[in-house]
C-alpha cells in the first residue's frame, strides 16, 4: 500500500461512517415522535391497553369468599392474612383479609386453588408509594365481620369489573396515607 493511500483511506472511512450516522440522525429528525408520555398523556389509559390475562394487583370479592384460607396457605411468601373468628352468636366470619401488594410476586399460586374464583388478578398496577406499609390492601375494615359465602351461592354471583375493588381500595389507602396523596392522585387519574 502506498503512503498516500495509507493516509487517505482512514479519512475516507471516517467520512463514510460520519455520513451514515448523519443519514440515520436526519431520518429520525423528520419522523413523528413515538414516545408515549406516561402516565397521564396517553389517549387510552394504560390499564385498558393490557391483555385480559395481565397479572396486576390482586383483589378479592368478599361476596364470593368462603373463608377457606386456601389462598393464604398456598402463598409461598405469606402475603395474605385472613383471620377467621366466631362472633357472639357462634357464627364463623372473617375479621381480616389483607394482601401485601408490595410483597406479592404475582405468581398466581393463590388464585389457582380458590374454589369460587373470588381472588383474581386485575389490570391495576400503579401503586408506587412512599413506604411499603401503605401497600397492604385491607379488604375488611377494622371491626367488620364478614360471613363466609356458601360455594353454591357464590357461583351465582356476577363477578365485578376487574380492578374495581382494588382501585377503590388504593384510593382509600391514599386517604389513610396523606403524604402520598399527590403521587397516588396522579396514578389514579383523579
Ligand atoms: S400471587 Fe403469589 S405471591 Fe402474590 S399473594 Fe398470590 S401466592 Fe402470594
Ligand atoms: S379468596 Fe378464595 S381461596 Fe381465599 S379464602 Fe376466599 S374462597 Fe378461599
PDB file of C-alpha atoms and ligand atoms in Angstrom:
ATOM      1  CA  UNK A   1       0.000   0.000   0.000  1.00  0.00           C
ATOM      2  CA  UNK A   2       1.378   3.399  -0.960  1.00  0.00           C
ATOM      3  CA  UNK A   3       1.988   6.013   1.712  1.00  0.00           C
ATOM      4  CA  UNK A   4      -0.680   8.159   0.061  1.00  0.00           C
ATOM      5  CA  UNK A   5      -3.410   5.507   0.318  1.00  0.00           C
ATOM      6  CA  UNK A   6      -2.356   4.752   3.934  1.00  0.00           C
ATOM      7  CA  UNK A   7      -3.067   8.399   4.688  1.00  0.00           C
ATOM      8  CA  UNK A   8      -6.257   8.792   2.611  1.00  0.00           C
ATOM      9  CA  UNK A   9      -8.049   5.508   3.455  1.00  0.00           C
ATOM     10  CA  UNK A  10      -8.764   6.290   7.173  1.00  0.00           C
ATOM     11  CA  UNK A  11     -10.073   9.719   6.187  1.00  0.00           C
ATOM     12  CA  UNK A  12     -12.441   8.169   3.624  1.00  0.00           C
ATOM     13  CA  UNK A  13     -13.620   5.527   6.128  1.00  0.00           C
ATOM     14  CA  UNK A  14     -14.211   8.115   8.844  1.00  0.00           C
ATOM     15  CA  UNK A  15     -16.129  10.369   6.440  1.00  0.00           C
ATOM     16  CA  UNK A  16     -18.246   7.428   5.278  1.00  0.00           C
ATOM     17  CA  UNK A  17     -19.057   6.436   8.863  1.00  0.00           C
ATOM     18  CA  UNK A  18     -19.985  10.001   9.822  1.00  0.00           C
ATOM     19  CA  UNK A  19     -22.153  10.295   6.705  1.00  0.00           C
ATOM     20  CA  UNK A  20     -24.019   7.041   7.502  1.00  0.00           C
ATOM     21  CA  UNK A  21     -24.574   8.158  11.075  1.00  0.00           C
ATOM     22  CA  UNK A  22     -25.891  11.548   9.962  1.00  0.00           C
ATOM     23  CA  UNK A  23     -28.286   9.888   7.477  1.00  0.00           C
ATOM     24  CA  UNK A  24     -29.850   7.983  10.399  1.00  0.00           C
ATOM     25  CA  UNK A  25     -29.899  11.134  12.535  1.00  0.00           C
ATOM     26  CA  UNK A  26     -31.623  13.263   9.880  1.00  0.00           C
ATOM     27  CA  UNK A  27     -34.099  10.487   9.016  1.00  0.00           C
ATOM     28  CA  UNK A  28     -35.169  10.349  12.680  1.00  0.00           C
ATOM     29  CA  UNK A  29     -35.337  14.135  12.959  1.00  0.00           C
ATOM     30  CA  UNK A  30     -38.070  14.127  10.318  1.00  0.00           C
ATOM     31  CA  UNK A  31     -40.093  11.259  11.890  1.00  0.00           C
ATOM     32  CA  UNK A  32     -43.003  11.793  14.248  1.00  0.00           C
ATOM     33  CA  UNK A  33     -42.007  11.004  17.864  1.00  0.00           C
ATOM     34  CA  UNK A  34     -43.139   7.586  19.109  1.00  0.00           C
ATOM     35  CA  UNK A  35     -42.503   8.218  22.803  1.00  0.00           C
ATOM     36  CA  UNK A  36     -45.565   7.637  24.986  1.00  0.00           C
ATOM     37  CA  UNK A  37     -45.956  10.264  27.692  1.00  0.00           C
ATOM     38  CA  UNK A  38     -46.755   8.123  30.714  1.00  0.00           C
ATOM     39  CA  UNK A  39     -48.900   8.084  32.805  1.00  0.00           C
ATOM     40  CA  UNK A  40     -51.391  10.842  32.100  1.00  0.00           C
ATOM     41  CA  UNK A  41     -50.950  11.711  28.441  1.00  0.00           C
ATOM     42  CA  UNK A  42     -51.991   8.500  26.682  1.00  0.00           C
ATOM     43  CA  UNK A  43     -55.265   8.698  24.753  1.00  0.00           C
ATOM     44  CA  UNK A  44     -56.417   5.427  26.321  1.00  0.00           C
ATOM     45  CA  UNK A  45     -55.400   4.683  29.930  1.00  0.00           C
ATOM     46  CA  UNK A  46     -52.594   2.117  30.015  1.00  0.00           C
ATOM     47  CA  UNK A  47     -54.702  -0.310  32.054  1.00  0.00           C
ATOM     48  CA  UNK A  48     -57.175  -0.512  29.166  1.00  0.00           C
ATOM     49  CA  UNK A  49     -54.415  -1.465  26.760  1.00  0.00           C
ATOM     50  CA  UNK A  50     -53.307  -4.519  28.750  1.00  0.00           C
ATOM     51  CA  UNK A  51     -54.093  -8.105  27.707  1.00  0.00           C
ATOM     52  CA  UNK A  52     -57.002  -9.787  29.545  1.00  0.00           C
ATOM     53  CA  UNK A  53     -54.725 -12.184  31.451  1.00  0.00           C
ATOM     54  CA  UNK A  54     -52.403  -9.440  32.691  1.00  0.00           C
ATOM     55  CA  UNK A  55     -51.280 -10.014  36.287  1.00  0.00           C
ATOM     56  CA  UNK A  56     -51.705  -6.750  38.095  1.00  0.00           C
ATOM     57  CA  UNK A  57     -52.670  -6.267  41.744  1.00  0.00           C
ATOM     58  CA  UNK A  58     -54.793  -8.978  43.311  1.00  0.00           C
ATOM     59  CA  UNK A  59     -58.296  -8.262  44.518  1.00  0.00           C
ATOM     60  CA  UNK A  60     -60.862 -10.243  46.472  1.00  0.00           C
ATOM     61  CA  UNK A  61     -64.593 -10.208  46.015  1.00  0.00           C
ATOM     62  CA  UNK A  62     -65.695 -10.913  49.583  1.00  0.00           C
ATOM     63  CA  UNK A  63     -69.273 -11.600  48.481  1.00  0.00           C
ATOM     64  CA  UNK A  64     -67.959 -14.865  46.993  1.00  0.00           C
ATOM     65  CA  UNK A  65     -65.268 -15.739  49.539  1.00  0.00           C
ATOM     66  CA  UNK A  66     -65.866 -18.899  51.571  1.00  0.00           C
ATOM     67  CA  UNK A  67     -63.109 -18.102  54.090  1.00  0.00           C
ATOM     68  CA  UNK A  68     -61.449 -21.430  53.294  1.00  0.00           C
ATOM     69  CA  UNK A  69     -58.000 -19.793  53.527  1.00  0.00           C
ATOM     70  CA  UNK A  70     -56.616 -21.930  50.698  1.00  0.00           C
ATOM     71  CA  UNK A  71     -55.154 -18.814  49.099  1.00  0.00           C
ATOM     72  CA  UNK A  72     -53.398 -17.826  52.311  1.00  0.00           C
ATOM     73  CA  UNK A  73     -51.978 -21.291  52.887  1.00  0.00           C
ATOM     74  CA  UNK A  74     -50.781 -21.601  49.301  1.00  0.00           C
ATOM     75  CA  UNK A  75     -48.905 -18.308  49.135  1.00  0.00           C
ATOM     76  CA  UNK A  76     -45.213 -19.209  49.349  1.00  0.00           C
ATOM     77  CA  UNK A  77     -44.168 -15.874  50.856  1.00  0.00           C
ATOM     78  CA  UNK A  78     -47.048 -15.182  53.266  1.00  0.00           C
ATOM     79  CA  UNK A  79     -48.524 -12.150  51.520  1.00  0.00           C
ATOM     80  CA  UNK A  80     -52.075 -12.971  52.542  1.00  0.00           C
ATOM     81  CA  UNK A  81     -53.527 -12.767  56.027  1.00  0.00           C
ATOM     82  CA  UNK A  82     -57.046 -13.959  56.743  1.00  0.00           C
ATOM     83  CA  UNK A  83     -58.344 -14.029  60.318  1.00  0.00           C
ATOM     84  CA  UNK A  84     -61.439 -16.115  60.972  1.00  0.00           C
ATOM     85  CA  UNK A  85     -63.240 -15.760  64.291  1.00  0.00           C
ATOM     86  CA  UNK A  86     -66.547 -16.668  65.901  1.00  0.00           C
ATOM     87  CA  UNK A  87     -68.942 -13.931  66.965  1.00  0.00           C
ATOM     88  CA  UNK A  88     -71.248 -13.905  69.993  1.00  0.00           C
ATOM     89  CA  UNK A  89     -73.790 -15.988  68.094  1.00  0.00           C
ATOM     90  CA  UNK A  90     -71.024 -18.549  67.461  1.00  0.00           C
ATOM     91  CA  UNK A  91     -71.073 -17.749  63.771  1.00  0.00           C
ATOM     92  CA  UNK A  92     -67.811 -18.030  61.888  1.00  0.00           C
ATOM     93  CA  UNK A  93     -66.676 -14.934  59.992  1.00  0.00           C
ATOM     94  CA  UNK A  94     -63.680 -13.064  58.651  1.00  0.00           C
ATOM     95  CA  UNK A  95     -62.300 -10.079  60.540  1.00  0.00           C
ATOM     96  CA  UNK A  96     -59.121  -9.561  58.497  1.00  0.00           C
ATOM     97  CA  UNK A  97     -58.354 -10.123  54.820  1.00  0.00           C
ATOM     98  CA  UNK A  98     -55.108  -8.373  53.930  1.00  0.00           C
ATOM     99  CA  UNK A  99     -52.886  -8.763  50.896  1.00  0.00           C
ATOM    100  CA  UNK A 100     -49.431  -7.230  50.935  1.00  0.00           C
ATOM    101  CA  UNK A 101     -49.293  -5.911  47.383  1.00  0.00           C
ATOM    102  CA  UNK A 102     -45.741  -4.689  47.889  1.00  0.00           C
ATOM    103  CA  UNK A 103     -44.524  -8.175  48.740  1.00  0.00           C
ATOM    104  CA  UNK A 104     -46.589 -10.154  46.202  1.00  0.00           C
ATOM    105  CA  UNK A 105     -44.591 -11.658  43.337  1.00  0.00           C
ATOM    106  CA  UNK A 106     -47.673 -12.231  41.132  1.00  0.00           C
ATOM    107  CA  UNK A 107     -47.045 -15.967  40.865  1.00  0.00           C
ATOM    108  CA  UNK A 108     -50.756 -16.816  40.849  1.00  0.00           C
ATOM    109  CA  UNK A 109     -50.460 -19.724  43.278  1.00  0.00           C
ATOM    110  CA  UNK A 110     -53.188 -18.217  45.464  1.00  0.00           C
ATOM    111  CA  UNK A 111     -55.568 -17.772  42.517  1.00  0.00           C
ATOM    112  CA  UNK A 112     -55.422 -21.384  41.325  1.00  0.00           C
ATOM    113  CA  UNK A 113     -56.949 -23.172  44.332  1.00  0.00           C
ATOM    114  CA  UNK A 114     -59.708 -20.640  45.112  1.00  0.00           C
ATOM    115  CA  UNK A 115     -62.956 -22.640  44.926  1.00  0.00           C
ATOM    116  CA  UNK A 116     -65.081 -19.687  43.845  1.00  0.00           C
ATOM    117  CA  UNK A 117     -62.620 -17.655  41.764  1.00  0.00           C
ATOM    118  CA  UNK A 118     -63.114 -14.681  44.069  1.00  0.00           C
ATOM    119  CA  UNK A 119     -59.408 -13.829  44.323  1.00  0.00           C
ATOM    120  CA  UNK A 120     -58.073 -12.698  40.979  1.00  0.00           C
ATOM    121  CA  UNK A 121     -55.542 -10.562  39.196  1.00  0.00           C
ATOM    122  CA  UNK A 122     -56.574  -7.165  37.874  1.00  0.00           C
ATOM    123  CA  UNK A 123     -55.259  -4.667  35.309  1.00  0.00           C
ATOM    124  CA  UNK A 124     -54.271  -2.325  38.162  1.00  0.00           C
ATOM    125  CA  UNK A 125     -50.527  -1.850  38.573  1.00  0.00           C
ATOM    126  CA  UNK A 126     -49.921   1.732  39.606  1.00  0.00           C
ATOM    127  CA  UNK A 127     -49.012   1.514  43.253  1.00  0.00           C
ATOM    128  CA  UNK A 128     -45.840   3.490  43.814  1.00  0.00           C
ATOM    129  CA  UNK A 129     -45.797   4.516  47.454  1.00  0.00           C
ATOM    130  CA  UNK A 130     -43.516   6.282  49.854  1.00  0.00           C
ATOM    131  CA  UNK A 131     -43.485   3.397  52.328  1.00  0.00           C
ATOM    132  CA  UNK A 132     -44.181  -0.305  51.989  1.00  0.00           C
ATOM    133  CA  UNK A 133     -46.765  -0.358  54.814  1.00  0.00           C
ATOM    134  CA  UNK A 134     -49.155   1.620  52.660  1.00  0.00           C
ATOM    135  CA  UNK A 135     -49.170  -1.207  50.101  1.00  0.00           C
ATOM    136  CA  UNK A 136     -51.034  -3.596  52.377  1.00  0.00           C
ATOM    137  CA  UNK A 137     -54.517  -3.810  50.906  1.00  0.00           C
ATOM    138  CA  UNK A 138     -57.061  -4.315  53.699  1.00  0.00           C
ATOM    139  CA  UNK A 139     -60.199  -5.749  52.175  1.00  0.00           C
ATOM    140  CA  UNK A 140     -62.025  -5.800  55.536  1.00  0.00           C
ATOM    141  CA  UNK A 141     -62.303  -2.654  57.625  1.00  0.00           C
ATOM    142  CA  UNK A 142     -61.407  -2.759  61.310  1.00  0.00           C
ATOM    143  CA  UNK A 143     -64.354  -4.024  63.355  1.00  0.00           C
ATOM    144  CA  UNK A 144     -66.187  -5.567  60.402  1.00  0.00           C
ATOM    145  CA  UNK A 145     -67.271  -9.183  60.496  1.00  0.00           C
ATOM    146  CA  UNK A 146     -67.787 -10.804  57.103  1.00  0.00           C
ATOM    147  CA  UNK A 147     -69.789 -14.001  56.955  1.00  0.00           C
ATOM    148  CA  UNK A 148     -68.320 -16.540  54.519  1.00  0.00           C
ATOM    149  CA  UNK A 149     -70.212 -17.235  51.322  1.00  0.00           C
ATOM    150  CA  UNK A 150     -71.586 -20.659  50.515  1.00  0.00           C
ATOM    151  CA  UNK A 151     -69.779 -22.047  47.476  1.00  0.00           C
ATOM    152  CA  UNK A 152     -73.041 -22.816  45.626  1.00  0.00           C
ATOM    153  CA  UNK A 153     -74.470 -19.330  46.205  1.00  0.00           C
ATOM    154  CA  UNK A 154     -71.143 -17.711  45.293  1.00  0.00           C
ATOM    155  CA  UNK A 155     -71.274 -19.405  41.903  1.00  0.00           C
ATOM    156  CA  UNK A 156     -74.431 -17.419  41.098  1.00  0.00           C
ATOM    157  CA  UNK A 157     -72.919 -14.014  41.912  1.00  0.00           C
ATOM    158  CA  UNK A 158     -71.768 -11.944  38.951  1.00  0.00           C
ATOM    159  CA  UNK A 159     -68.026 -11.124  39.254  1.00  0.00           C
ATOM    160  CA  UNK A 160     -67.282  -7.376  39.456  1.00  0.00           C
ATOM    161  CA  UNK A 161     -65.459  -5.433  36.764  1.00  0.00           C
ATOM    162  CA  UNK A 162     -61.794  -6.484  37.104  1.00  0.00           C
ATOM    163  CA  UNK A 163     -59.898  -3.941  39.172  1.00  0.00           C
ATOM    164  CA  UNK A 164     -62.936  -2.099  40.515  1.00  0.00           C
ATOM    165  CA  UNK A 165     -62.437  -3.384  44.078  1.00  0.00           C
ATOM    166  CA  UNK A 166     -58.703  -2.819  44.356  1.00  0.00           C
ATOM    167  CA  UNK A 167     -58.961   0.601  42.659  1.00  0.00           C
ATOM    168  CA  UNK A 168     -61.325   1.812  45.411  1.00  0.00           C
ATOM    169  CA  UNK A 169     -59.003   0.323  47.991  1.00  0.00           C
ATOM    170  CA  UNK A 170     -55.966   2.100  46.550  1.00  0.00           C
ATOM    171  CA  UNK A 171     -57.894   5.354  46.803  1.00  0.00           C
ATOM    172  CA  UNK A 172     -58.715   4.582  50.437  1.00  0.00           C
ATOM    173  CA  UNK A 173     -55.075   3.704  51.132  1.00  0.00           C
ATOM    174  CA  UNK A 174     -54.165   7.083  49.690  1.00  0.00           C
ATOM    175  CA  UNK A 175     -56.605   8.836  52.039  1.00  0.00           C
ATOM    176  CA  UNK A 176     -55.134   6.981  55.006  1.00  0.00           C
ATOM    177  CA  UNK A 177     -51.600   7.988  53.967  1.00  0.00           C
ATOM    178  CA  UNK A 178     -51.982  11.701  53.188  1.00  0.00           C
ATOM    179  CA  UNK A 179     -48.244  12.036  52.493  1.00  0.00           C
ATOM    180  CA  UNK A 180     -48.787  10.033  49.338  1.00  0.00           C
ATOM    181  CA  UNK A 181     -51.771  11.998  48.098  1.00  0.00           C
ATOM    182  CA  UNK A 182     -50.049  13.700  45.175  1.00  0.00           C
ATOM    183  CA  UNK A 183     -48.339  10.587  43.947  1.00  0.00           C
ATOM    184  CA  UNK A 184     -51.428   8.401  44.010  1.00  0.00           C
ATOM    185  CA  UNK A 185     -53.733  11.120  42.657  1.00  0.00           C
ATOM    186  CA  UNK A 186     -51.560  11.191  39.589  1.00  0.00           C
ATOM    187  CA  UNK A 187     -51.543   7.434  39.245  1.00  0.00           C
ATOM    188  CA  UNK A 188     -55.282   7.035  39.678  1.00  0.00           C
ATOM    189  CA  UNK A 189     -56.045   9.895  37.256  1.00  0.00           C
ATOM    190  CA  UNK A 190     -58.294  11.634  39.804  1.00  0.00           C
TER     191      UNK A 190
HETATM  192  S1  LIG B   1     -49.696 -14.089  43.634  1.00  0.00           S
HETATM  193 FE1  LIG B   1     -48.212 -15.473  44.647  1.00  0.00          FE
HETATM  194  S2  LIG B   1     -47.011 -14.118  45.981  1.00  0.00           S
HETATM  195 FE2  LIG B   1     -48.858 -12.985  45.399  1.00  0.00          FE
HETATM  196  S3  LIG B   1     -50.294 -13.370  47.062  1.00  0.00           S
HETATM  197 FE3  LIG B   1     -50.689 -14.906  45.471  1.00  0.00          FE
HETATM  198  S4  LIG B   1     -49.458 -16.686  46.051  1.00  0.00           S
HETATM  199 FE4  LIG B   1     -48.686 -14.940  47.214  1.00  0.00          FE
HETATM  200  S1  LIG B   2     -60.265 -15.919  48.395  1.00  0.00           S
HETATM  201 FE1  LIG B   2     -60.828 -17.971  47.660  1.00  0.00          FE
HETATM  202  S2  LIG B   2     -59.227 -19.314  48.437  1.00  0.00           S
HETATM  203 FE2  LIG B   2     -59.074 -17.389  49.589  1.00  0.00          FE
HETATM  204  S3  LIG B   2     -60.294 -17.712  51.428  1.00  0.00           S
HETATM  205 FE3  LIG B   2     -61.643 -16.788  49.907  1.00  0.00          FE
HETATM  206  S4  LIG B   2     -62.626 -18.536  48.867  1.00  0.00           S
HETATM  207 FE4  LIG B   2     -60.846 -19.355  49.955  1.00  0.00          FE
END
